[in-house]
PDB file of C-alpha atoms in Angstrom:
ATOM      1  CA  MET A   1      -0.009   0.032  -0.032  1.00 65.00           C
ATOM      2  CA  GLU A   2       1.525   3.353  -1.089  1.00 73.00           C
ATOM      3  CA  THR A   3       2.416   5.712   1.712  1.00 83.00           C
ATOM      4  CA  VAL A   4       0.942   9.172   1.501  1.00 91.00           C
ATOM      5  CA  SER A   5       3.758  11.647   1.260  1.00 94.00           C
ATOM      6  CA  ARG A   6       1.891  14.643  -0.348  1.00 97.00           C
ATOM      7  CA  LEU A   7      -1.203  15.847   1.519  1.00 98.00           C
ATOM      8  CA  GLY A   8      -3.534  18.638   0.538  1.00 98.00           C
ATOM      9  CA  VAL A   9      -5.864  20.450   3.059  1.00 98.00           C
ATOM     10  CA  VAL A  10      -8.536  22.823   1.915  1.00 97.00           C
ATOM     11  CA  GLY A  11      -9.366  25.406   4.541  1.00 95.00           C
ATOM     12  CA  CYS A  12      -7.042  26.484   7.414  1.00 93.00           C
ATOM     13  CA  GLY A  13      -9.473  27.463  10.230  1.00 91.00           C
ATOM     14  CA  LEU A  14      -9.485  25.664  13.455  1.00 89.00           C
ATOM     15  CA  MET A  15      -9.871  22.181  11.984  1.00 93.00           C
ATOM     16  CA  GLY A  16      -7.878  22.586   8.756  1.00 96.00           C
ATOM     17  CA  SER A  17      -4.866  24.187  10.646  1.00 96.00           C
ATOM     18  CA  GLY A  18      -4.983  21.270  13.192  1.00 96.00           C
ATOM     19  CA  ILE A  19      -4.963  18.662  10.428  1.00 97.00           C
ATOM     20  CA  ALA A  20      -2.123  20.341   8.635  1.00 97.00           C
ATOM     21  CA  GLU A  21      -0.147  20.660  11.879  1.00 97.00           C
ATOM     22  CA  VAL A  22      -0.507  17.085  12.822  1.00 97.00           C
ATOM     23  CA  ALA A  23       0.416  15.864   9.298  1.00 97.00           C
ATOM     24  CA  ALA A  24       3.458  18.080   9.073  1.00 97.00           C
ATOM     25  CA  LEU A  25       4.741  16.982  12.524  1.00 96.00           C
ATOM     26  CA  GLY A  26       4.277  13.378  11.315  1.00 95.00           C
ATOM     27  CA  GLY A  27       6.604  13.906   8.408  1.00 96.00           C
ATOM     28  CA  THR A  28       4.124  14.615   5.597  1.00 97.00           C
ATOM     29  CA  ASP A  29       4.515  17.306   2.971  1.00 97.00           C
ATOM     30  CA  VAL A  30       1.473  19.470   3.423  1.00 98.00           C
ATOM     31  CA  LEU A  31      -0.115  22.037   1.082  1.00 98.00           C
ATOM     32  CA  VAL A  32      -2.964  24.140   2.437  1.00 97.00           C
ATOM     33  CA  ALA A  33      -5.327  26.004   0.147  1.00 97.00           C
ATOM     34  CA  GLU A  34      -7.350  28.955   1.290  1.00 95.00           C
ATOM     35  CA  SER A  35      -9.741  31.399  -0.428  1.00 92.00           C
ATOM     36  CA  SER A  36      -7.421  34.447  -0.429  1.00 94.00           C
ATOM     37  CA  PRO A  37      -3.804  35.428   0.185  1.00 93.00           C
ATOM     38  CA  GLU A  38      -4.899  37.033   3.471  1.00 95.00           C
ATOM     39  CA  ALA A  39      -6.694  33.811   4.702  1.00 94.00           C
ATOM     40  CA  ALA A  40      -3.596  31.695   3.560  1.00 93.00           C
ATOM     41  CA  ARG A  41      -1.284  33.900   5.648  1.00 93.00           C
ATOM     42  CA  ALA A  42      -3.652  33.758   8.670  1.00 94.00           C
ATOM     43  CA  GLY A  43      -3.844  30.032   8.288  1.00 93.00           C
ATOM     44  CA  ARG A  44      -0.059  29.567   8.363  1.00 95.00           C
ATOM     45  CA  ARG A  45       0.158  31.930  11.347  1.00 96.00           C
ATOM     46  CA  ARG A  46      -2.425  29.814  13.180  1.00 95.00           C
ATOM     47  CA  VAL A  47      -0.245  26.705  12.696  1.00 96.00           C
ATOM     48  CA  GLU A  48       2.893  28.604  13.764  1.00 97.00           C
ATOM     49  CA  VAL A  49       1.203  29.817  16.939  1.00 96.00           C
ATOM     50  CA  SER A  50      -0.009  26.369  17.793  1.00 96.00           C
ATOM     51  CA  LEU A  51       3.489  24.783  17.207  1.00 97.00           C
ATOM     52  CA  ASP A  52       5.131  27.533  19.364  1.00 96.00           C
ATOM     53  CA  ARG A  53       2.634  26.686  22.073  1.00 95.00           C
ATOM     54  CA  GLY A  54       3.678  23.078  21.879  1.00 95.00           C
ATOM     55  CA  VAL A  55       7.334  24.081  22.335  1.00 96.00           C
ATOM     56  CA  CYS A  56       6.576  26.277  25.306  1.00 96.00           C
ATOM     57  CA  ARG A  57       4.629  23.411  26.983  1.00 95.00           C
ATOM     58  CA  GLY A  58       7.360  20.904  26.256  1.00 95.00           C
ATOM     59  CA  LYS A  59       5.185  18.796  23.986  1.00 94.00           C
ATOM     60  CA  ILE A  60       7.565  19.162  20.996  1.00 95.00           C
ATOM     61  CA  THR A  61      11.164  20.359  20.416  1.00 96.00           C
ATOM     62  CA  GLU A  62      12.150  23.450  18.564  1.00 96.00           C
ATOM     63  CA  GLU A  63      13.724  21.106  15.882  1.00 96.00           C
ATOM     64  CA  ALA A  64      10.418  19.310  15.403  1.00 96.00           C
ATOM     65  CA  ARG A  65       8.518  22.595  15.100  1.00 96.00           C
ATOM     66  CA  ASP A  66      11.024  23.968  12.500  1.00 97.00           C
ATOM     67  CA  ALA A  67      10.899  20.744  10.536  1.00 97.00           C
ATOM     68  CA  ALA A  68       7.093  20.756  10.579  1.00 97.00           C
ATOM     69  CA  LEU A  69       7.005  24.366   9.325  1.00 97.00           C
ATOM     70  CA  ALA A  70       9.415  23.540   6.547  1.00 97.00           C
ATOM     71  CA  ARG A  71       7.058  20.818   5.395  1.00 97.00           C
ATOM     72  CA  LEU A  72       4.011  23.215   5.334  1.00 97.00           C
ATOM     73  CA  ALA A  73       3.064  25.548   2.438  1.00 97.00           C
ATOM     74  CA  VAL A  74      -0.005  27.632   1.966  1.00 96.00           C
ATOM     75  CA  THR A  75      -1.666  28.961  -1.146  1.00 96.00           C
ATOM     76  CA  ASP A  76      -4.801  30.655  -2.595  1.00 94.00           C
ATOM     77  CA  ASP A  77      -4.353  28.819  -5.843  1.00 94.00           C
ATOM     78  CA  PHE A  78      -6.378  25.585  -5.985  1.00 93.00           C
ATOM     79  CA  ASP A  79      -4.508  24.458  -8.997  1.00 95.00           C
ATOM     80  CA  ALA A  80      -1.502  23.806  -6.800  1.00 96.00           C
ATOM     81  CA  MET A  81      -3.281  20.885  -5.515  1.00 97.00           C
ATOM     82  CA  ALA A  82      -2.678  18.991  -8.736  1.00 97.00           C
ATOM     83  CA  ASP A  83       0.054  16.641  -7.350  1.00 96.00           C
ATOM     84  CA  ARG A  84      -1.487  15.770  -4.097  1.00 98.00           C
ATOM     85  CA  GLN A  85      -2.127  11.991  -3.285  1.00 97.00           C
ATOM     86  CA  PHE A  86      -4.635  12.751  -0.616  1.00 98.00           C
ATOM     87  CA  VAL A  87      -6.791  15.799   0.055  1.00 98.00           C
ATOM     88  CA  ILE A  88      -8.874  16.626   3.023  1.00 98.00           C
ATOM     89  CA  GLU A  89     -11.561  19.320   2.833  1.00 98.00           C
ATOM     90  CA  ALA A  90     -12.109  21.215   6.076  1.00 96.00           C
ATOM     91  CA  VAL A  91     -14.271  24.283   5.373  1.00 94.00           C
ATOM     92  CA  ALA A  92     -17.439  25.580   6.965  1.00 88.00           C
ATOM     93  CA  GLU A  93     -20.255  23.087   7.443  1.00 84.00           C
ATOM     94  CA  ASN A  94     -22.147  24.216   4.309  1.00 88.00           C
ATOM     95  CA  ARG A  95     -23.289  21.701   1.727  1.00 89.00           C
ATOM     96  CA  ASP A  96     -23.070  24.093  -1.292  1.00 93.00           C
ATOM     97  CA  ILE A  97     -19.544  25.200  -0.336  1.00 94.00           C
ATOM     98  CA  LYS A  98     -18.328  21.692   0.097  1.00 95.00           C
ATOM     99  CA  THR A  99     -19.943  20.478  -3.135  1.00 96.00           C
ATOM    100  CA  GLY A 100     -18.192  23.177  -5.092  1.00 96.00           C
ATOM    101  CA  ILE A 101     -14.809  22.350  -3.487  1.00 96.00           C
ATOM    102  CA  PHE A 102     -15.201  18.681  -4.408  1.00 97.00           C
ATOM    103  CA  LYS A 103     -16.074  19.527  -7.984  1.00 97.00           C
ATOM    104  CA  THR A 104     -12.969  21.700  -8.147  1.00 97.00           C
ATOM    105  CA  LEU A 105     -10.684  19.069  -6.583  1.00 97.00           C
ATOM    106  CA  ASP A 106     -11.967  16.419  -8.967  1.00 97.00           C
ATOM    107  CA  ARG A 107     -10.969  18.505 -11.931  1.00 97.00           C
ATOM    108  CA  VAL A 108      -7.577  19.815 -10.426  1.00 97.00           C
ATOM    109  CA  VAL A 109      -6.103  16.701  -8.772  1.00 97.00           C
ATOM    110  CA  THR A 110      -4.320  14.723 -11.483  1.00 96.00           C
ATOM    111  CA  ASP A 111      -3.437  11.522  -9.638  1.00 95.00           C
ATOM    112  CA  PRO A 112      -6.154   8.951 -10.725  1.00 94.00           C
ATOM    113  CA  GLN A 113      -5.668   7.090  -7.367  1.00 95.00           C
ATOM    114  CA  ALA A 114      -5.880  10.223  -5.143  1.00 97.00           C
ATOM    115  CA  ILE A 115      -8.380  10.175  -2.347  1.00 98.00           C
ATOM    116  CA  LEU A 116     -10.660  13.089  -1.570  1.00 98.00           C
ATOM    117  CA  ALA A 117     -11.819  13.254   2.031  1.00 98.00           C
ATOM    118  CA  SER A 118     -14.331  15.539   3.874  1.00 97.00           C
ATOM    119  CA  ASN A 119     -14.128  16.648   7.500  1.00 96.00           C
ATOM    120  CA  THR A 120     -17.838  17.140   7.522  1.00 91.00           C
ATOM    121  CA  SER A 121     -19.593  16.639  10.888  1.00 83.00           C
ATOM    122  CA  SER A 122     -22.921  15.683   9.407  1.00 81.00           C
ATOM    123  CA  ILE A 123     -23.355  16.041   5.598  1.00 87.00           C
ATOM    124  CA  PRO A 124     -23.821  12.641   3.921  1.00 90.00           C
ATOM    125  CA  ILE A 125     -20.577  11.667   2.159  1.00 96.00           C
ATOM    126  CA  VAL A 126     -22.461  10.231  -0.798  1.00 96.00           C
ATOM    127  CA  ASP A 127     -23.815  13.690  -1.572  1.00 94.00           C
ATOM    128  CA  LEU A 128     -20.223  14.832  -2.063  1.00 96.00           C
ATOM    129  CA  ALA A 129     -19.045  11.698  -3.795  1.00 97.00           C
ATOM    130  CA  VAL A 130     -21.579  11.804  -6.683  1.00 97.00           C
ATOM    131  CA  THR A 131     -20.476  15.330  -7.619  1.00 96.00           C
ATOM    132  CA  THR A 132     -17.115  13.895  -8.751  1.00 97.00           C
ATOM    133  CA  GLN A 133     -15.893  11.542 -11.440  1.00 97.00           C
ATOM    134  CA  ARG A 134     -14.235   9.418  -8.794  1.00 97.00           C
ATOM    135  CA  PRO A 135     -16.945   8.486  -6.310  1.00 98.00           C
ATOM    136  CA  THR A 136     -15.079   5.311  -5.301  1.00 98.00           C
ATOM    137  CA  GLN A 137     -12.240   7.492  -3.914  1.00 98.00           C
ATOM    138  CA  VAL A 138     -14.380   9.959  -1.790  1.00 98.00           C
ATOM    139  CA  ILE A 139     -14.662   9.284   1.909  1.00 98.00           C
ATOM    140  CA  GLY A 140     -15.427  11.072   5.153  1.00 98.00           C
ATOM    141  CA  MET A 141     -12.777  11.837   7.809  1.00 97.00           C
ATOM    142  CA  HIS A 142     -14.271  13.464  10.846  1.00 96.00           C
ATOM    143  CA  PHE A 143     -11.657  14.948  13.127  1.00 96.00           C
ATOM    144  CA  PHE A 144     -12.292  16.451  16.612  1.00 93.00           C
ATOM    145  CA  ASN A 145     -11.257  19.797  17.980  1.00 87.00           C
ATOM    146  CA  PRO A 146      -8.527  20.527  18.812  1.00 90.00           C
ATOM    147  CA  VAL A 147      -7.029  18.131  16.280  1.00 95.00           C
ATOM    148  CA  PRO A 148      -3.531  18.085  17.682  1.00 94.00           C
ATOM    149  CA  VAL A 149      -4.999  16.870  21.066  1.00 93.00           C
ATOM    150  CA  GLN A 150      -7.889  14.712  20.276  1.00 94.00           C
ATOM    151  CA  ALA A 151      -6.976  11.101  19.341  1.00 96.00           C
ATOM    152  CA  LEU A 152      -9.986  10.063  17.369  1.00 97.00           C
ATOM    153  CA  VAL A 153     -10.975  10.316  13.697  1.00 97.00           C
ATOM    154  CA  GLU A 154     -14.132   8.787  12.372  1.00 97.00           C
ATOM    155  CA  VAL A 155     -13.760   7.168   8.832  1.00 98.00           C
ATOM    156  CA  ILE A 156     -16.958   7.165   6.912  1.00 98.00           C
ATOM    157  CA  PRO A 157     -17.279   5.363   3.616  1.00 98.00           C
ATOM    158  CA  ALA A 158     -20.262   6.199   1.305  1.00 97.00           C
ATOM    159  CA  LEU A 159     -22.180   3.608  -0.538  1.00 97.00           C
ATOM    160  CA  THR A 160     -19.866   4.395  -3.433  1.00 98.00           C
ATOM    161  CA  THR A 161     -16.568   4.229  -1.547  1.00 98.00           C
ATOM    162  CA  SER A 162     -14.290   1.253  -2.443  1.00 98.00           C
ATOM    163  CA  PRO A 163     -12.794  -1.105   0.174  1.00 97.00           C
ATOM    164  CA  ASP A 164      -9.396  -0.037  -0.967  1.00 97.00           C
ATOM    165  CA  THR A 165     -10.177   3.624  -0.245  1.00 98.00           C
ATOM    166  CA  VAL A 166     -11.340   2.636   3.244  1.00 98.00           C
ATOM    167  CA  ALA A 167      -8.132   0.680   3.930  1.00 97.00           C
ATOM    168  CA  ARG A 168      -5.857   3.462   2.560  1.00 97.00           C
ATOM    169  CA  THR A 169      -7.615   6.071   4.551  1.00 98.00           C
ATOM    170  CA  SER A 170      -7.515   4.176   7.794  1.00 97.00           C
ATOM    171  CA  ALA A 171      -3.856   3.419   7.319  1.00 96.00           C
ATOM    172  CA  PHE A 172      -3.102   7.043   6.564  1.00 96.00           C
ATOM    173  CA  ALA A 173      -4.937   8.192   9.694  1.00 97.00           C
ATOM    174  CA  SER A 174      -3.126   5.661  11.842  1.00 96.00           C
ATOM    175  CA  ALA A 175       0.380   5.773  10.387  1.00 93.00           C
ATOM    176  CA  CYS A 176       0.745   9.413   9.290  1.00 92.00           C
ATOM    177  CA  LEU A 177      -1.526  11.183  11.652  1.00 95.00           C
ATOM    178  CA  GLY A 178      -1.198   9.025  14.696  1.00 95.00           C
ATOM    179  CA  LYS A 179      -5.001   8.837  15.162  1.00 97.00           C
ATOM    180  CA  GLU A 180      -7.243   6.114  16.423  1.00 97.00           C
ATOM    181  CA  VAL A 181      -9.875   5.150  13.893  1.00 97.00           C
ATOM    182  CA  VAL A 182     -13.461   4.161  14.327  1.00 97.00           C
ATOM    183  CA  GLN A 183     -15.599   3.435  11.256  1.00 96.00           C
ATOM    184  CA  ALA A 184     -19.039   4.780  10.916  1.00 96.00           C
ATOM    185  CA  THR A 185     -21.852   4.311   8.481  1.00 95.00           C
ATOM    186  CA  ASP A 186     -22.892   7.279   6.189  1.00 96.00           C
ATOM    187  CA  ARG A 187     -25.727   8.570   8.376  1.00 93.00           C
ATOM    188  CA  SER A 188     -25.877  12.145   9.370  1.00 89.00           C
ATOM    189  CA  GLY A 189     -24.104  12.637  12.653  1.00 90.00           C
ATOM    190  CA  PHE A 190     -21.999   9.401  12.155  1.00 93.00           C
ATOM    191  CA  VAL A 191     -21.189   7.799  15.592  1.00 94.00           C
ATOM    192  CA  VAL A 192     -20.089  10.648  17.955  1.00 94.00           C
ATOM    193  CA  ASN A 193     -22.446  13.429  16.962  1.00 93.00           C
ATOM    194  CA  ALA A 194     -25.463  11.104  16.755  1.00 93.00           C
ATOM    195  CA  LEU A 195     -24.955  10.601  20.537  1.00 95.00           C
ATOM    196  CA  LEU A 196     -23.442  13.981  21.443  1.00 96.00           C
ATOM    197  CA  VAL A 197     -25.744  16.515  19.569  1.00 96.00           C
ATOM    198  CA  PRO A 198     -29.020  15.543  21.398  1.00 97.00           C
ATOM    199  CA  TYR A 199     -27.137  15.846  24.715  1.00 98.00           C
ATOM    200  CA  LEU A 200     -25.913  19.300  23.855  1.00 98.00           C
ATOM    201  CA  LEU A 201     -29.198  20.442  22.589  1.00 98.00           C
ATOM    202  CA  ALA A 202     -30.956  19.168  25.756  1.00 98.00           C
ATOM    203  CA  ALA A 203     -28.603  21.464  27.835  1.00 98.00           C
ATOM    204  CA  VAL A 204     -29.618  24.418  25.735  1.00 98.00           C
ATOM    205  CA  ARG A 205     -33.286  23.633  26.276  1.00 98.00           C
ATOM    206  CA  MET A 206     -32.667  23.485  30.074  1.00 98.00           C
ATOM    207  CA  VAL A 207     -31.260  27.053  29.949  1.00 98.00           C
ATOM    208  CA  GLU A 208     -33.991  28.086  27.626  1.00 98.00           C
ATOM    209  CA  SER A 209     -36.739  26.825  29.972  1.00 97.00           C
ATOM    210  CA  GLY A 210     -35.171  28.256  33.061  1.00 97.00           C
ATOM    211  CA  SER A 211     -34.614  24.805  34.524  1.00 96.00           C
ATOM    212  CA  ALA A 212     -30.985  25.557  35.410  1.00 97.00           C
ATOM    213  CA  ARG A 213     -28.188  28.087  34.845  1.00 97.00           C
ATOM    214  CA  ALA A 214     -25.443  27.354  32.337  1.00 98.00           C
ATOM    215  CA  GLU A 215     -22.778  27.303  35.108  1.00 98.00           C
ATOM    216  CA  ASP A 216     -24.829  24.805  37.155  1.00 98.00           C
ATOM    217  CA  ILE A 217     -25.458  22.526  34.184  1.00 98.00           C
ATOM    218  CA  ASP A 218     -21.793  22.463  33.214  1.00 98.00           C
ATOM    219  CA  ARG A 219     -20.686  21.953  36.888  1.00 98.00           C
ATOM    220  CA  GLY A 220     -23.134  19.182  37.376  1.00 98.00           C
ATOM    221  CA  MET A 221     -21.917  17.213  34.328  1.00 98.00           C
ATOM    222  CA  GLU A 222     -18.189  17.795  35.097  1.00 98.00           C
ATOM    223  CA  LEU A 223     -18.390  16.855  38.696  1.00 98.00           C
ATOM    224  CA  GLY A 224     -21.347  14.493  38.719  1.00 98.00           C
ATOM    225  CA  CYS A 225     -20.501  12.519  35.551  1.00 97.00           C
ATOM    226  CA  ALA A 226     -16.749  13.168  35.312  1.00 97.00           C
ATOM    227  CA  HIS A 227     -17.030  14.937  31.964  1.00 96.00           C
ATOM    228  CA  PRO A 228     -13.882  16.919  31.229  1.00 95.00           C
ATOM    229  CA  MET A 229     -16.065  19.829  30.017  1.00 97.00           C
ATOM    230  CA  GLY A 230     -19.800  20.663  30.478  1.00 98.00           C
ATOM    231  CA  PRO A 231     -22.165  20.716  27.487  1.00 98.00           C
ATOM    232  CA  LEU A 232     -22.480  24.448  27.202  1.00 98.00           C
ATOM    233  CA  ARG A 233     -18.758  25.136  27.474  1.00 98.00           C
ATOM    234  CA  LEU A 234     -18.264  22.463  24.874  1.00 97.00           C
ATOM    235  CA  LEU A 235     -20.883  24.159  22.588  1.00 98.00           C
ATOM    236  CA  ASP A 236     -18.926  27.413  22.982  1.00 97.00           C
ATOM    237  CA  LEU A 237     -15.741  25.557  22.005  1.00 93.00           C
ATOM    238  CA  ILE A 238     -17.346  23.830  18.999  1.00 92.00           C
ATOM    239  CA  GLY A 239     -19.054  27.125  17.881  1.00 94.00           C
ATOM    240  CA  LEU A 240     -22.765  27.622  18.157  1.00 97.00           C
ATOM    241  CA  ASP A 241     -23.078  28.325  14.456  1.00 95.00           C
ATOM    242  CA  THR A 242     -21.410  24.983  13.671  1.00 91.00           C
ATOM    243  CA  ALA A 243     -23.619  23.163  16.267  1.00 95.00           C
ATOM    244  CA  GLN A 244     -26.707  24.687  14.656  1.00 96.00           C
ATOM    245  CA  ALA A 245     -25.598  23.560  11.205  1.00 91.00           C
ATOM    246  CA  VAL A 246     -24.879  20.003  12.391  1.00 91.00           C
ATOM    247  CA  ALA A 247     -28.266  19.870  14.122  1.00 95.00           C
ATOM    248  CA  GLU A 248     -30.109  21.162  11.167  1.00 94.00           C
ATOM    249  CA  SER A 249     -28.478  18.586   8.886  1.00 90.00           C
ATOM    250  CA  MET A 250     -29.323  15.772  11.279  1.00 92.00           C
ATOM    251  CA  TYR A 251     -32.887  16.940  11.673  1.00 95.00           C
ATOM    252  CA  GLU A 252     -33.238  17.228   7.921  1.00 92.00           C
ATOM    253  CA  GLU A 253     -32.284  13.517   7.588  1.00 91.00           C
ATOM    254  CA  PHE A 254     -34.078  12.029  10.489  1.00 93.00           C
ATOM    255  CA  LYS A 255     -36.907  14.481  11.387  1.00 95.00           C
ATOM    256  CA  GLU A 256     -36.491  13.553  14.969  1.00 94.00           C
ATOM    257  CA  PRO A 257     -37.407  16.519  17.331  1.00 94.00           C
ATOM    258  CA  LEU A 258     -34.412  15.832  19.605  1.00 94.00           C
ATOM    259  CA  TYR A 259     -32.158  17.005  16.637  1.00 95.00           C
ATOM    260  CA  ALA A 260     -34.009  20.258  16.015  1.00 97.00           C
ATOM    261  CA  PRO A 261     -32.004  23.319  17.096  1.00 97.00           C
ATOM    262  CA  PRO A 262     -33.695  25.045  20.083  1.00 98.00           C
ATOM    263  CA  ALA A 263     -35.034  28.640  19.575  1.00 98.00           C
ATOM    264  CA  LEU A 264     -32.386  30.005  21.976  1.00 98.00           C
ATOM    265  CA  LEU A 265     -29.528  28.486  19.948  1.00 98.00           C
ATOM    266  CA  ARG A 266     -30.947  30.029  16.720  1.00 98.00           C
ATOM    267  CA  ARG A 267     -31.280  33.452  18.462  1.00 98.00           C
ATOM    268  CA  MET A 268     -27.724  33.366  19.805  1.00 98.00           C
ATOM    269  CA  VAL A 269     -26.367  32.470  16.297  1.00 98.00           C
ATOM    270  CA  ALA A 270     -28.449  35.252  14.715  1.00 98.00           C
ATOM    271  CA  ALA A 271     -27.009  37.730  17.331  1.00 98.00           C
ATOM    272  CA  GLY A 272     -23.376  36.652  16.378  1.00 97.00           C
ATOM    273  CA  ARG A 273     -22.841  34.846  19.764  1.00 97.00           C
ATOM    274  CA  PHE A 274     -20.905  31.915  18.383  1.00 97.00           C
ATOM    275  CA  GLY A 275     -18.889  31.027  21.533  1.00 97.00           C
ATOM    276  CA  ARG A 276     -15.117  31.266  21.931  1.00 95.00           C
ATOM    277  CA  LYS A 277     -14.481  32.404  18.345  1.00 92.00           C
ATOM    278  CA  SER A 278     -16.685  35.499  18.712  1.00 95.00           C
ATOM    279  CA  GLY A 279     -15.813  36.137  22.441  1.00 95.00           C
ATOM    280  CA  HIS A 280     -19.375  35.528  23.580  1.00 96.00           C
ATOM    281  CA  GLY A 281     -21.596  32.429  23.770  1.00 97.00           C
ATOM    282  CA  PHE A 282     -23.117  30.916  26.912  1.00 98.00           C
ATOM    283  CA  TYR A 283     -19.951  32.546  28.576  1.00 98.00           C
ATOM    284  CA  GLU A 284     -17.886  35.552  27.775  1.00 96.00           C
ATOM    285  CA  TYR A 285     -14.202  35.163  26.697  1.00 96.00           C
ATOM    286  CA  ALA A 286     -11.301  37.614  26.565  1.00 85.00           C
ATOM    287  CA  ALA A 287     -10.267  38.832  23.087  1.00 68.00           C
TER     288      ALA A 287
END
C-alpha cells in the first residue's frame, strides 16, 4: 500500500490548521489551500502559533517545530493541489460550499488514485461523492477539536466508496496522523455526533426553559458525570453556528425532534454569539 507523502488540506481554520499541523509533524509534505492570500497567511500563522505553544509546553522540540513548518506551504491557488495524493476538505459546514470544492478538486487533482476526503460533521458523504468523477475514492474523515490533542478520527465510507479507499484512509490516519480510527456508516451525525448532539441540545433547552443556569449545568456534568467539559462550554468551543448547522443537517435527515435546534440556539447564532471564536456564547471570553 503506497504511503501518502503529499497531503492537501482545503481550509485553514481551526480544523484545517490542526490537520495540517499534525500531518506536518508526522513527516508529511502538506499544502494548504485557502480562499485568499490574507486567509492563507492567517492560516499559516495559526499553525505557527500552535506549534510555538507546543514548544513552550514541552510537547515538541524546537527542531520538530522547525521541521514541521518546513514541510508546510499555503496557497490561494487551488490548481497547486494537482500533485496531491490525498486531499482533506475542512471548510465551513455548508453543503453548497463543500460540493463546489469537491467539484474543483476532482478537476484539479491529477493522480487517478488520489483520495478526496471531507471533514464534515454531518453532511452525507455520498452527496459529495456523486459530484465527482471518482466516487469510489471519496470518503469522510471526521476529526475532533482540537485536532492536535484529540486522538480520534471517524472514517466514513459512502455507498460508493471502495474497500481499497477505506483501507488506505484508515492506514493514513493511523500511520501518518497518529489517530485512532473508528468506522461509521454514512448517516448524518455518524457515531459521535449522533450521541453528542441531542445531549448538547438538551442542555440548551434546560437554559431556555429556566430549569438551570449554564454554570450549574456544566458543573453538574463535570463533577457528577466526570465529563472533562460541560455541554455548554463544549458548545462554545465547537461554535454555536457549527452546532446549529450540524443539528439542522441531522434533523433534515431523520426528522427527530431531539435533533431540532432550540430557539435559543438560533437566536444566539443570529446575534453573532458563536462562542469562543466570537468572544461571547453561553460564557464571555477575553479577546
